[in-house]
Amino acid sequence: MEYVQERVTTLHDFGDAAPEAPTDDAAVVVPMTEREHAGLAAERVLSALETVAPERVVVPLRASEERVGSVASWLEGFDLPLELLWCDGPELGALLSASGLNGTRGKGRDVWLALGVAGDSDYVVVHDADAKNYDAFHVPKLLFPLAHGHEFSKGYYARVENDRLYGRLFRLFYRPLVEALDADTDAAVVEYLDSFRYALAGEFATTGALAREMRVQRGWGLEVGTLGEAFRLVGSAGSAQVDLGVHEHDHRAVSGPSGLSDMSEQVAAALLRAVEDNGGTPEYETLPARYRRAAERLVDAYSLDSAFNDLEYDRSGEREQVETYADAIASPPEDTRLPAWQEAAITPAEVAEAAAADLDGAVESVDAVPER
């Protein structure tokens, strides 16, 4: 346990933190896929939110037409002011296409749609649906700094389970890459990015106004891109991070579709673009080598930390991951971020209307299929 402050205000849980916060003025966004619905983690998250009593809960859903009806029926079983935003319907797709906004689908795109719909609330809290040990204090904890003058807050937590360290993409890629960047640029954004203790956490909160000012990455770069936007818009003085304890999440393989290797490419692009956006000029020719040196130092540190706590540690496996992630370090490709809602060619009301029509059509289609 410690009480160290970072460049952003850092709120610690010393064991019994249960702050009061304006949950009844907050929209909670819980992005979900059809795979996660009805799972134990998602069930726990939504059941806990029943005791939080937020103003509203917005669920941006990525699901096939065949599954959206069953997800909708399951969500109706929770005592929540819930708004289901189906992100894959034809009318919504046509609306986005007509405005030049459709493009690549992913978690970030889903959250962007929800931020538009939820941004008319005073506060917006975003968190994943796969935390196995989620509790009802997460929302008020994230809201607390916003109720006291900050505009952006980020959750952080330890990733320790099954007697080993997880959070590999953060530990082995994000953290050493930021350290390498810090050695070749004096841009203040790098120190800002370095101050977050779990920068890839899916849990964050903003004021409603800030939610509509942020440009959003379409995919797995969402979390890092959000930090870059928070720095651009409110800086360190307007940001905070909040201790959410220990989290247990689903674990991804390093390789394969949607594996950590693919994610590292999107995280790198978002991170390096955030640095460039805010005055940094990374030296890309030497950056991979400096990343490897920083990662090697951290592997040694994680190994010793694991031994100190009698945890298992696969040093060679972690080094192999470092080599895999190093291939992702390059100048960011074309910027495909979604625009701030206040500058978008469509309105949140149009999104909500199209998504509702799509949902009604999908449910009616399923109901019309005769039983055999």
mmCIF file of C-alpha atoms in Angstrom:
data_model
loop_
_atom_site.group_PDB
_atom_site.id
_atom_site.type_symbol
_atom_site.label_atom_id
_atom_site.label_comp_id
_atom_site.label_asym_id
_atom_site.label_seq_id
_atom_site.Cartn_x
_atom_site.Cartn_y
_atom_site.Cartn_z
ATOM 1 C CA MET A 1 0.000 0.000 0.000
ATOM 2 C CA GLU A 2 1.259 3.483 -0.809
ATOM 3 C CA TYR A 3 0.049 7.052 -1.116
ATOM 4 C CA VAL A 4 2.291 8.451 -3.865
ATOM 5 C CA GLN A 5 0.878 11.241 -6.016
ATOM 6 C CA GLU A 6 1.580 11.415 -9.752
ATOM 7 C CA ARG A 7 1.407 14.314 -12.197
ATOM 8 C CA VAL A 8 -2.329 13.665 -12.304
ATOM 9 C CA THR A 9 -4.279 13.602 -9.055
ATOM 10 C CA THR A 10 -4.182 10.019 -7.758
ATOM 11 C CA LEU A 11 -6.934 8.813 -5.440
ATOM 12 C CA HIS A 12 -6.045 5.736 -3.397
ATOM 13 C CA ASP A 13 -8.278 3.183 -1.757
ATOM 14 C CA PHE A 14 -6.725 2.501 1.629
ATOM 15 C CA GLY A 15 -9.196 -0.274 2.340
ATOM 16 C CA ASP A 16 -12.694 1.137 2.791
ATOM 17 C CA ALA A 17 -13.094 3.942 0.256
ATOM 18 C CA ALA A 18 -16.804 4.476 -0.415
ATOM 19 C CA PRO A 19 -17.094 8.065 -1.653
ATOM 20 C CA GLU A 20 -20.391 9.768 -2.284
ATOM 21 C CA ALA A 21 -20.798 10.870 -5.883
ATOM 22 C CA PRO A 22 -23.553 12.151 -8.190
ATOM 23 C CA THR A 23 -24.514 8.779 -9.672
ATOM 24 C CA ASP A 24 -28.059 9.997 -10.345
ATOM 25 C CA ASP A 25 -26.625 12.546 -12.793
ATOM 26 C CA ALA A 26 -24.485 9.994 -14.632
ATOM 27 C CA ALA A 27 -24.891 7.823 -17.699
ATOM 28 C CA VAL A 28 -22.968 4.551 -17.483
ATOM 29 C CA VAL A 29 -21.771 3.123 -20.805
ATOM 30 C CA VAL A 30 -21.100 -0.635 -20.868
ATOM 31 C CA PRO A 31 -19.876 -1.790 -24.296
ATOM 32 C CA MET A 32 -20.778 -5.407 -24.917
ATOM 33 C CA THR A 33 -20.522 -8.106 -27.561
ATOM 34 C CA GLU A 34 -22.911 -10.979 -28.099
ATOM 35 C CA ARG A 35 -20.219 -13.296 -26.700
ATOM 36 C CA GLU A 36 -20.212 -11.473 -23.360
ATOM 37 C CA HIS A 37 -23.977 -11.316 -22.856
ATOM 38 C CA ALA A 38 -25.382 -13.643 -20.198
ATOM 39 C CA GLY A 39 -21.866 -14.419 -18.974
ATOM 40 C CA LEU A 40 -21.101 -14.407 -15.265
ATOM 41 C CA ALA A 41 -18.957 -11.258 -15.498
ATOM 42 C CA ALA A 42 -21.567 -9.243 -17.412
ATOM 43 C CA GLU A 43 -24.268 -10.519 -15.064
ATOM 44 C CA ARG A 44 -22.249 -9.295 -12.098
ATOM 45 C CA VAL A 45 -21.611 -5.889 -13.663
ATOM 46 C CA LEU A 46 -25.260 -5.186 -14.452
ATOM 47 C CA SER A 47 -26.519 -6.568 -11.147
ATOM 48 C CA ALA A 48 -24.108 -4.300 -9.288
ATOM 49 C CA LEU A 49 -25.291 -1.310 -11.319
ATOM 50 C CA GLU A 50 -28.817 -1.940 -10.030
ATOM 51 C CA THR A 51 -27.598 -0.869 -6.588
ATOM 52 C CA VAL A 52 -25.765 2.179 -7.978
ATOM 53 C CA ALA A 53 -28.956 3.700 -9.436
ATOM 54 C CA PRO A 54 -27.377 5.753 -12.241
ATOM 55 C CA GLU A 55 -29.475 8.147 -14.276
ATOM 56 C CA ARG A 56 -29.229 5.741 -17.219
ATOM 57 C CA VAL A 57 -27.219 2.820 -18.572
ATOM 58 C CA VAL A 58 -26.300 2.756 -22.271
ATOM 59 C CA VAL A 59 -25.191 -0.591 -23.724
ATOM 60 C CA PRO A 60 -23.590 -0.268 -27.176
ATOM 61 C CA LEU A 61 -23.917 -3.798 -28.531
ATOM 62 C CA ARG A 62 -21.903 -5.493 -31.256
ATOM 63 C CA ALA A 63 -23.983 -8.477 -32.309
ATOM 64 C CA SER A 64 -25.382 -10.303 -35.313
ATOM 65 C CA GLU A 65 -29.018 -9.855 -36.265
ATOM 66 C CA GLU A 66 -29.697 -13.427 -35.184
ATOM 67 C CA ARG A 67 -28.457 -12.776 -31.633
ATOM 68 C CA VAL A 68 -29.544 -9.218 -30.904
ATOM 69 C CA GLY A 69 -33.067 -10.269 -29.866
ATOM 70 C CA SER A 70 -31.821 -12.701 -27.224
ATOM 71 C CA VAL A 71 -29.435 -10.081 -25.863
ATOM 72 C CA ALA A 72 -32.272 -7.554 -25.654
ATOM 73 C CA SER A 73 -34.474 -10.060 -23.788
ATOM 74 C CA TRP A 74 -31.691 -10.816 -21.318
ATOM 75 C CA LEU A 75 -31.048 -7.121 -20.643
ATOM 76 C CA GLU A 76 -34.734 -6.540 -19.906
ATOM 77 C CA GLY A 77 -34.323 -8.720 -16.834
ATOM 78 C CA PHE A 78 -32.287 -6.071 -15.017
ATOM 79 C CA ASP A 79 -33.913 -3.306 -12.987
ATOM 80 C CA LEU A 80 -32.062 -0.510 -14.775
ATOM 81 C CA PRO A 81 -32.960 2.548 -16.898
ATOM 82 C CA LEU A 82 -31.267 0.788 -19.771
ATOM 83 C CA GLU A 83 -30.890 1.915 -23.385
ATOM 84 C CA LEU A 84 -29.698 -0.752 -25.819
ATOM 85 C CA LEU A 85 -27.806 0.721 -28.759
ATOM 86 C CA TRP A 86 -27.373 -1.953 -31.432
ATOM 87 C CA CYS A 87 -24.300 -0.849 -33.370
ATOM 88 C CA ASP A 88 -24.553 -3.239 -36.340
ATOM 89 C CA GLY A 89 -28.006 -2.593 -37.779
ATOM 90 C CA PRO A 90 -28.657 -1.593 -41.411
ATOM 91 C CA GLU A 91 -30.270 1.811 -40.793
ATOM 92 C CA LEU A 92 -27.477 2.916 -38.502
ATOM 93 C CA GLY A 93 -24.923 1.631 -40.991
ATOM 94 C CA ALA A 94 -26.605 3.580 -43.795
ATOM 95 C CA LEU A 95 -26.666 6.743 -41.671
ATOM 96 C CA LEU A 96 -22.951 6.452 -40.922
ATOM 97 C CA SER A 97 -22.081 5.595 -44.515
ATOM 98 C CA ALA A 98 -23.973 8.598 -45.871
ATOM 99 C CA SER A 99 -21.924 10.813 -43.548
ATOM 100 C CA GLY A 100 -18.596 9.147 -44.366
ATOM 101 C CA LEU A 101 -18.320 7.778 -40.837
ATOM 102 C CA ASN A 102 -18.943 4.050 -41.162
ATOM 103 C CA GLY A 103 -15.465 2.597 -41.699
ATOM 104 C CA THR A 104 -13.846 -0.034 -39.502
ATOM 105 C CA ARG A 105 -15.965 -1.422 -36.699
ATOM 106 C CA GLY A 106 -14.552 -2.047 -33.259
ATOM 107 C CA LYS A 107 -14.879 -1.311 -29.578
ATOM 108 C CA GLY A 108 -13.933 2.335 -30.024
ATOM 109 C CA ARG A 109 -16.589 2.881 -32.670
ATOM 110 C CA ASP A 110 -19.226 1.368 -30.391
ATOM 111 C CA VAL A 111 -18.161 3.549 -27.466
ATOM 112 C CA TRP A 112 -18.138 6.650 -29.706
ATOM 113 C CA LEU A 113 -21.751 6.001 -30.679
ATOM 114 C CA ALA A 114 -22.667 5.618 -27.012
ATOM 115 C CA LEU A 115 -20.780 8.758 -25.964
ATOM 116 C CA GLY A 116 -22.906 10.753 -28.366
ATOM 117 C CA VAL A 117 -26.128 9.331 -26.964
ATOM 118 C CA ALA A 118 -24.977 9.553 -23.328
ATOM 119 C CA GLY A 119 -23.194 12.902 -23.583
ATOM 120 C CA ASP A 120 -26.259 14.951 -22.694
ATOM 121 C CA SER A 121 -25.964 13.656 -19.123
ATOM 122 C CA ASP A 122 -23.853 15.692 -16.706
ATOM 123 C CA TYR A 123 -21.362 12.838 -16.375
ATOM 124 C CA VAL A 124 -20.475 9.747 -18.399
ATOM 125 C CA VAL A 125 -18.783 6.640 -16.977
ATOM 126 C CA VAL A 126 -17.425 3.960 -19.308
ATOM 127 C CA HIS A 127 -16.367 0.504 -18.231
ATOM 128 C CA ASP A 128 -15.985 -2.982 -19.641
ATOM 129 C CA ALA A 129 -18.402 -5.848 -19.071
ATOM 130 C CA ASP A 130 -15.803 -8.546 -18.412
ATOM 131 C CA ALA A 131 -14.544 -7.673 -14.914
ATOM 132 C CA LYS A 132 -15.124 -10.784 -12.830
ATOM 133 C CA ASN A 133 -14.822 -8.917 -9.523
ATOM 134 C CA TYR A 134 -16.699 -5.733 -10.392
ATOM 135 C CA ASP A 135 -18.360 -3.951 -7.483
ATOM 136 C CA ALA A 136 -20.860 -1.142 -7.085
ATOM 137 C CA PHE A 137 -18.250 1.363 -5.842
ATOM 138 C CA HIS A 138 -16.484 1.573 -9.204
ATOM 139 C CA VAL A 139 -18.918 4.114 -10.620
ATOM 140 C CA PRO A 140 -18.933 6.491 -7.614
ATOM 141 C CA LYS A 141 -15.149 6.205 -7.340
ATOM 142 C CA LEU A 142 -14.720 7.293 -10.956
ATOM 143 C CA LEU A 143 -17.265 10.084 -10.520
ATOM 144 C CA PHE A 144 -15.845 11.467 -7.279
ATOM 145 C CA PRO A 145 -13.031 13.574 -8.816
ATOM 146 C CA LEU A 146 -15.445 14.932 -11.428
ATOM 147 C CA ALA A 147 -17.734 16.174 -8.671
ATOM 148 C CA HIS A 148 -14.727 17.999 -7.221
ATOM 149 C CA GLY A 149 -13.511 19.997 -10.197
ATOM 150 C CA HIS A 150 -11.813 17.500 -12.524
ATOM 151 C CA GLU A 151 -13.166 16.730 -15.974
ATOM 152 C CA PHE A 152 -11.585 13.329 -16.672
ATOM 153 C CA SER A 153 -10.819 10.349 -14.448
ATOM 154 C CA LYS A 154 -9.264 6.988 -15.190
ATOM 155 C CA GLY A 155 -9.455 3.765 -13.218
ATOM 156 C CA TYR A 156 -6.373 1.760 -12.305
ATOM 157 C CA TYR A 157 -5.962 -1.623 -10.690
ATOM 158 C CA ALA A 158 -3.637 -4.585 -10.248
ATOM 159 C CA ARG A 159 -3.862 -7.547 -12.634
ATOM 160 C CA VAL A 160 -2.739 -10.469 -10.468
ATOM 161 C CA GLU A 161 -4.483 -13.830 -10.591
ATOM 162 C CA ASN A 162 -3.684 -17.517 -10.870
ATOM 163 C CA ASP A 163 -0.415 -16.775 -9.037
ATOM 164 C CA ARG A 164 1.007 -14.641 -11.830
ATOM 165 C CA LEU A 165 1.083 -11.127 -13.243
ATOM 166 C CA TYR A 166 -1.244 -10.272 -16.105
ATOM 167 C CA GLY A 167 -1.842 -6.945 -17.836
ATOM 168 C CA ARG A 168 0.852 -8.003 -20.310
ATOM 169 C CA LEU A 169 0.165 -5.444 -23.023
ATOM 170 C CA PHE A 170 0.457 -2.639 -20.503
ATOM 171 C CA ARG A 171 3.468 -4.053 -18.650
ATOM 172 C CA LEU A 172 5.470 -5.254 -21.626
ATOM 173 C CA PHE A 173 4.461 -2.811 -24.352
ATOM 174 C CA TYR A 174 2.823 0.437 -23.276
ATOM 175 C CA ARG A 175 4.995 1.108 -20.218
ATOM 176 C CA PRO A 176 8.420 0.497 -21.812
ATOM 177 C CA LEU A 177 7.380 2.307 -25.012
ATOM 178 C CA VAL A 178 6.462 5.411 -23.001
ATOM 179 C CA GLU A 179 9.766 5.119 -21.139
ATOM 180 C CA ALA A 180 11.602 4.961 -24.464
ATOM 181 C CA LEU A 181 9.704 8.003 -25.734
ATOM 182 C CA ASP A 182 10.549 9.921 -22.579
ATOM 183 C CA ALA A 183 14.234 9.572 -23.440
ATOM 184 C CA ASP A 184 13.948 11.336 -26.809
ATOM 185 C CA THR A 185 11.280 14.000 -26.352
ATOM 186 C CA ASP A 186 10.514 16.654 -23.774
ATOM 187 C CA ALA A 187 6.838 16.902 -24.784
ATOM 188 C CA ALA A 188 4.694 17.197 -21.658
ATOM 189 C CA VAL A 189 2.234 14.634 -23.025
ATOM 190 C CA VAL A 190 4.778 11.841 -22.491
ATOM 191 C CA GLU A 191 5.045 12.606 -18.786
ATOM 192 C CA TYR A 192 1.252 12.707 -18.669
ATOM 193 C CA LEU A 193 0.930 9.298 -20.349
ATOM 194 C CA ASP A 194 3.565 7.910 -17.996
ATOM 195 C CA SER A 195 1.664 9.013 -14.899
ATOM 196 C CA PHE A 196 -1.253 6.577 -15.400
ATOM 197 C CA ARG A 197 -0.772 3.384 -13.478
ATOM 198 C CA TYR A 198 -2.891 1.239 -15.781
ATOM 199 C CA ALA A 199 -3.300 3.243 -18.958
ATOM 200 C CA LEU A 200 -5.052 0.434 -20.838
ATOM 201 C CA ALA A 201 -7.871 0.123 -18.308
ATOM 202 C CA GLY A 202 -11.298 0.278 -19.924
ATOM 203 C CA GLU A 203 -12.736 2.245 -17.014
ATOM 204 C CA PHE A 204 -12.893 6.026 -17.268
ATOM 205 C CA ALA A 205 -15.296 8.905 -16.647
ATOM 206 C CA THR A 206 -15.746 12.371 -18.122
ATOM 207 C CA THR A 207 -18.100 15.254 -17.883
ATOM 208 C CA GLY A 208 -20.817 15.061 -20.515
ATOM 209 C CA ALA A 209 -19.390 18.135 -22.214
ATOM 210 C CA LEU A 210 -15.913 16.609 -22.480
ATOM 211 C CA ALA A 211 -17.339 13.349 -23.846
ATOM 212 C CA ARG A 212 -18.659 15.255 -26.860
ATOM 213 C CA GLU A 213 -15.343 17.045 -27.444
ATOM 214 C CA MET A 214 -13.204 13.918 -27.749
ATOM 215 C CA ARG A 215 -12.085 12.314 -30.974
ATOM 216 C CA VAL A 216 -12.245 8.544 -30.603
ATOM 217 C CA GLN A 217 -10.161 5.679 -31.953
ATOM 218 C CA ARG A 218 -12.222 3.065 -33.754
ATOM 219 C CA GLY A 219 -10.659 -0.045 -32.243
ATOM 220 C CA TRP A 220 -8.302 -1.220 -29.503
ATOM 221 C CA GLY A 221 -6.544 2.133 -29.384
ATOM 222 C CA LEU A 222 -9.591 3.566 -27.595
ATOM 223 C CA GLU A 223 -8.078 3.720 -24.111
ATOM 224 C CA VAL A 224 -4.782 5.314 -25.151
ATOM 225 C CA GLY A 225 -6.475 7.657 -27.594
ATOM 226 C CA THR A 226 -8.793 8.802 -24.824
ATOM 227 C CA LEU A 227 -5.791 9.744 -22.702
ATOM 228 C CA GLY A 228 -4.319 11.722 -25.583
ATOM 229 C CA GLU A 229 -7.585 13.601 -26.018
ATOM 230 C CA ALA A 230 -7.903 14.232 -22.281
ATOM 231 C CA PHE A 231 -4.427 15.753 -22.256
ATOM 232 C CA ARG A 232 -5.211 17.916 -25.284
ATOM 233 C CA LEU A 233 -8.477 19.172 -23.839
ATOM 234 C CA VAL A 234 -7.978 19.412 -20.050
ATOM 235 C CA GLY A 235 -4.340 18.534 -19.340
ATOM 236 C CA SER A 236 -2.893 17.162 -16.121
ATOM 237 C CA ALA A 237 -4.732 19.691 -13.961
ATOM 238 C CA GLY A 238 -8.113 18.450 -15.202
ATOM 239 C CA SER A 239 -7.293 14.741 -14.927
ATOM 240 C CA ALA A 240 -7.301 12.204 -12.118
ATOM 241 C CA GLN A 241 -6.876 8.468 -11.639
ATOM 242 C CA VAL A 242 -8.715 6.298 -9.145
ATOM 243 C CA ASP A 243 -7.775 3.063 -7.392
ATOM 244 C CA LEU A 244 -10.244 0.290 -8.288
ATOM 245 C CA GLY A 245 -8.418 -2.475 -6.426
ATOM 246 C CA VAL A 246 -7.620 -5.772 -8.144
ATOM 247 C CA HIS A 247 -9.323 -6.817 -11.382
ATOM 248 C CA GLU A 248 -9.719 -10.201 -12.995
ATOM 249 C CA HIS A 249 -10.474 -10.042 -16.719
ATOM 250 C CA ASP A 250 -10.595 -12.446 -19.615
ATOM 251 C CA HIS A 251 -7.142 -13.173 -21.023
ATOM 252 C CA ARG A 252 -6.162 -13.013 -24.680
ATOM 253 C CA ALA A 253 -3.623 -15.044 -26.592
ATOM 254 C CA VAL A 254 -0.637 -13.164 -27.975
ATOM 255 C CA SER A 255 -1.185 -14.269 -31.579
ATOM 256 C CA GLY A 256 -4.285 -14.812 -33.681
ATOM 257 C CA PRO A 257 -7.231 -12.549 -34.537
ATOM 258 C CA SER A 258 -7.887 -9.991 -31.785
ATOM 259 C CA GLY A 259 -4.803 -11.253 -29.952
ATOM 260 C CA LEU A 260 -2.373 -9.046 -28.065
ATOM 261 C CA SER A 261 -0.123 -8.775 -31.114
ATOM 262 C CA ASP A 262 -2.929 -7.240 -33.193
ATOM 263 C CA MET A 263 -3.911 -5.035 -30.280
ATOM 264 C CA SER A 264 -0.333 -3.791 -29.897
ATOM 265 C CA GLU A 265 -0.415 -2.330 -33.415
ATOM 266 C CA GLN A 266 -3.523 -0.284 -32.640
ATOM 267 C CA VAL A 267 -2.233 0.750 -29.217
ATOM 268 C CA ALA A 268 1.074 1.859 -30.747
ATOM 269 C CA ALA A 269 -0.663 3.899 -33.445
ATOM 270 C CA ALA A 270 -2.908 5.609 -30.891
ATOM 271 C CA LEU A 271 -0.060 6.263 -28.476
ATOM 272 C CA LEU A 272 2.316 7.681 -31.061
ATOM 273 C CA ARG A 273 -0.420 9.796 -32.623
ATOM 274 C CA ALA A 274 -1.246 11.215 -29.192
ATOM 275 C CA VAL A 275 2.404 12.176 -28.787
ATOM 276 C CA GLU A 276 2.538 13.786 -32.232
ATOM 277 C CA ASP A 277 -0.772 15.596 -31.686
ATOM 278 C CA ASN A 278 0.602 17.182 -28.548
ATOM 279 C CA GLY A 279 3.974 18.426 -29.730
ATOM 280 C CA GLY A 280 6.187 15.331 -29.576
ATOM 281 C CA THR A 281 8.449 14.207 -32.427
ATOM 282 C CA PRO A 282 9.416 10.558 -31.844
ATOM 283 C CA GLU A 283 12.661 9.316 -33.413
ATOM 284 C CA TYR A 284 11.157 6.315 -35.156
ATOM 285 C CA GLU A 285 14.420 4.868 -36.482
ATOM 286 C CA THR A 286 15.830 4.274 -33.008
ATOM 287 C CA LEU A 287 12.608 3.868 -31.057
ATOM 288 C CA PRO A 288 12.279 0.043 -31.372
ATOM 289 C CA ALA A 289 15.796 -0.499 -29.987
ATOM 290 C CA ARG A 290 15.185 1.897 -27.105
ATOM 291 C CA TYR A 291 11.868 0.162 -26.435
ATOM 292 C CA ARG A 292 13.633 -3.209 -26.222
ATOM 293 C CA ARG A 293 16.152 -1.864 -23.698
ATOM 294 C CA ALA A 294 13.402 -0.386 -21.540
ATOM 295 C CA ALA A 295 11.371 -3.602 -21.772
ATOM 296 C CA GLU A 296 14.376 -5.728 -20.790
ATOM 297 C CA ARG A 297 14.850 -3.640 -17.655
ATOM 298 C CA LEU A 298 11.179 -4.057 -16.791
ATOM 299 C CA VAL A 299 11.254 -7.821 -17.404
ATOM 300 C CA ASP A 300 14.038 -8.050 -14.827
ATOM 301 C CA ALA A 301 11.988 -5.942 -12.424
ATOM 302 C CA TYR A 302 8.810 -7.999 -12.930
ATOM 303 C CA SER A 303 10.794 -11.185 -12.421
ATOM 304 C CA LEU A 304 12.128 -9.967 -9.086
ATOM 305 C CA ASP A 305 8.717 -8.634 -8.032
ATOM 306 C CA SER A 306 7.159 -12.018 -8.837
ATOM 307 C CA ALA A 307 9.806 -13.868 -6.839
ATOM 308 C CA PHE A 308 9.255 -11.470 -3.932
ATOM 309 C CA ASN A 309 5.557 -12.422 -3.922
ATOM 310 C CA ASP A 310 6.124 -16.130 -4.696
ATOM 311 C CA LEU A 311 4.387 -15.792 -8.081
ATOM 312 C CA GLU A 312 5.136 -17.758 -11.219
ATOM 313 C CA TYR A 313 7.081 -15.856 -13.867
ATOM 314 C CA ASP A 314 7.943 -16.942 -17.409
ATOM 315 C CA ARG A 315 10.920 -14.731 -18.215
ATOM 316 C CA SER A 316 11.579 -16.257 -21.650
ATOM 317 C CA GLY A 317 7.892 -16.028 -22.598
ATOM 318 C CA GLU A 318 7.777 -12.368 -21.595
ATOM 319 C CA ARG A 319 10.908 -11.634 -23.637
ATOM 320 C CA GLU A 320 9.316 -13.314 -26.656
ATOM 321 C CA GLN A 321 6.307 -11.033 -26.268
ATOM 322 C CA VAL A 322 8.591 -8.008 -26.197
ATOM 323 C CA GLU A 323 10.060 -9.035 -29.554
ATOM 324 C CA THR A 324 6.563 -9.509 -30.989
ATOM 325 C CA TYR A 325 5.394 -6.120 -29.777
ATOM 326 C CA ALA A 326 8.515 -4.350 -31.070
ATOM 327 C CA ASP A 327 7.317 -5.024 -34.618
ATOM 328 C CA ALA A 328 4.300 -2.777 -33.958
ATOM 329 C CA ILE A 329 6.407 0.348 -33.408
ATOM 330 C CA ALA A 330 6.209 2.591 -36.459
ATOM 331 C CA SER A 331 4.951 5.985 -37.517
ATOM 332 C CA PRO A 332 1.145 5.906 -37.158
ATOM 333 C CA PRO A 333 -0.846 5.217 -40.327
ATOM 334 C CA GLU A 334 -3.661 7.335 -41.739
ATOM 335 C CA ASP A 335 -5.800 8.934 -39.056
ATOM 336 C CA THR A 336 -9.207 7.230 -39.029
ATOM 337 C CA ARG A 337 -10.454 8.559 -35.692
ATOM 338 C CA LEU A 338 -14.092 9.394 -35.336
ATOM 339 C CA PRO A 339 -14.721 13.124 -34.860
ATOM 340 C CA ALA A 340 -15.802 14.908 -31.736
ATOM 341 C CA TRP A 341 -19.582 14.793 -31.524
ATOM 342 C CA GLN A 342 -19.827 18.557 -31.516
ATOM 343 C CA GLU A 343 -18.231 18.502 -34.993
ATOM 344 C CA ALA A 344 -19.854 15.346 -36.415
ATOM 345 C CA ALA A 345 -21.992 15.431 -39.551
ATOM 346 C CA ILE A 346 -24.756 13.522 -37.750
ATOM 347 C CA THR A 347 -26.457 14.021 -34.405
ATOM 348 C CA PRO A 348 -26.774 11.668 -31.437
ATOM 349 C CA ALA A 349 -30.566 11.848 -31.853
ATOM 350 C CA GLU A 350 -30.247 10.497 -35.388
ATOM 351 C CA VAL A 351 -28.037 7.667 -34.123
ATOM 352 C CA ALA A 352 -30.492 6.758 -31.378
ATOM 353 C CA GLU A 353 -33.428 6.819 -33.799
ATOM 354 C CA ALA A 354 -31.687 4.623 -36.379
ATOM 355 C CA ALA A 355 -30.453 2.139 -33.772
ATOM 356 C CA ALA A 356 -33.930 1.883 -32.229
ATOM 357 C CA ALA A 357 -35.485 1.192 -35.643
ATOM 358 C CA ASP A 358 -32.872 -1.473 -36.327
ATOM 359 C CA LEU A 359 -33.507 -3.108 -32.965
ATOM 360 C CA ASP A 360 -37.267 -3.145 -33.494
ATOM 361 C CA GLY A 361 -36.798 -4.686 -36.923
ATOM 362 C CA ALA A 362 -34.453 -7.382 -35.662
ATOM 363 C CA VAL A 363 -36.758 -8.348 -32.784
ATOM 364 C CA GLU A 364 -39.813 -8.443 -35.062
ATOM 365 C CA SER A 365 -37.894 -10.586 -37.549
ATOM 366 C CA VAL A 366 -37.022 -13.119 -34.856
ATOM 367 C CA ASP A 367 -40.586 -13.143 -33.518
ATOM 368 C CA ALA A 368 -41.940 -13.773 -37.021
ATOM 369 C CA VAL A 369 -39.955 -16.996 -37.469
ATOM 370 C CA PRO A 370 -42.390 -19.908 -36.944
ATOM 371 C CA GLU A 371 -41.564 -22.477 -34.300
ATOM 372 C CA ARG A 372 -40.772 -25.991 -35.464
#
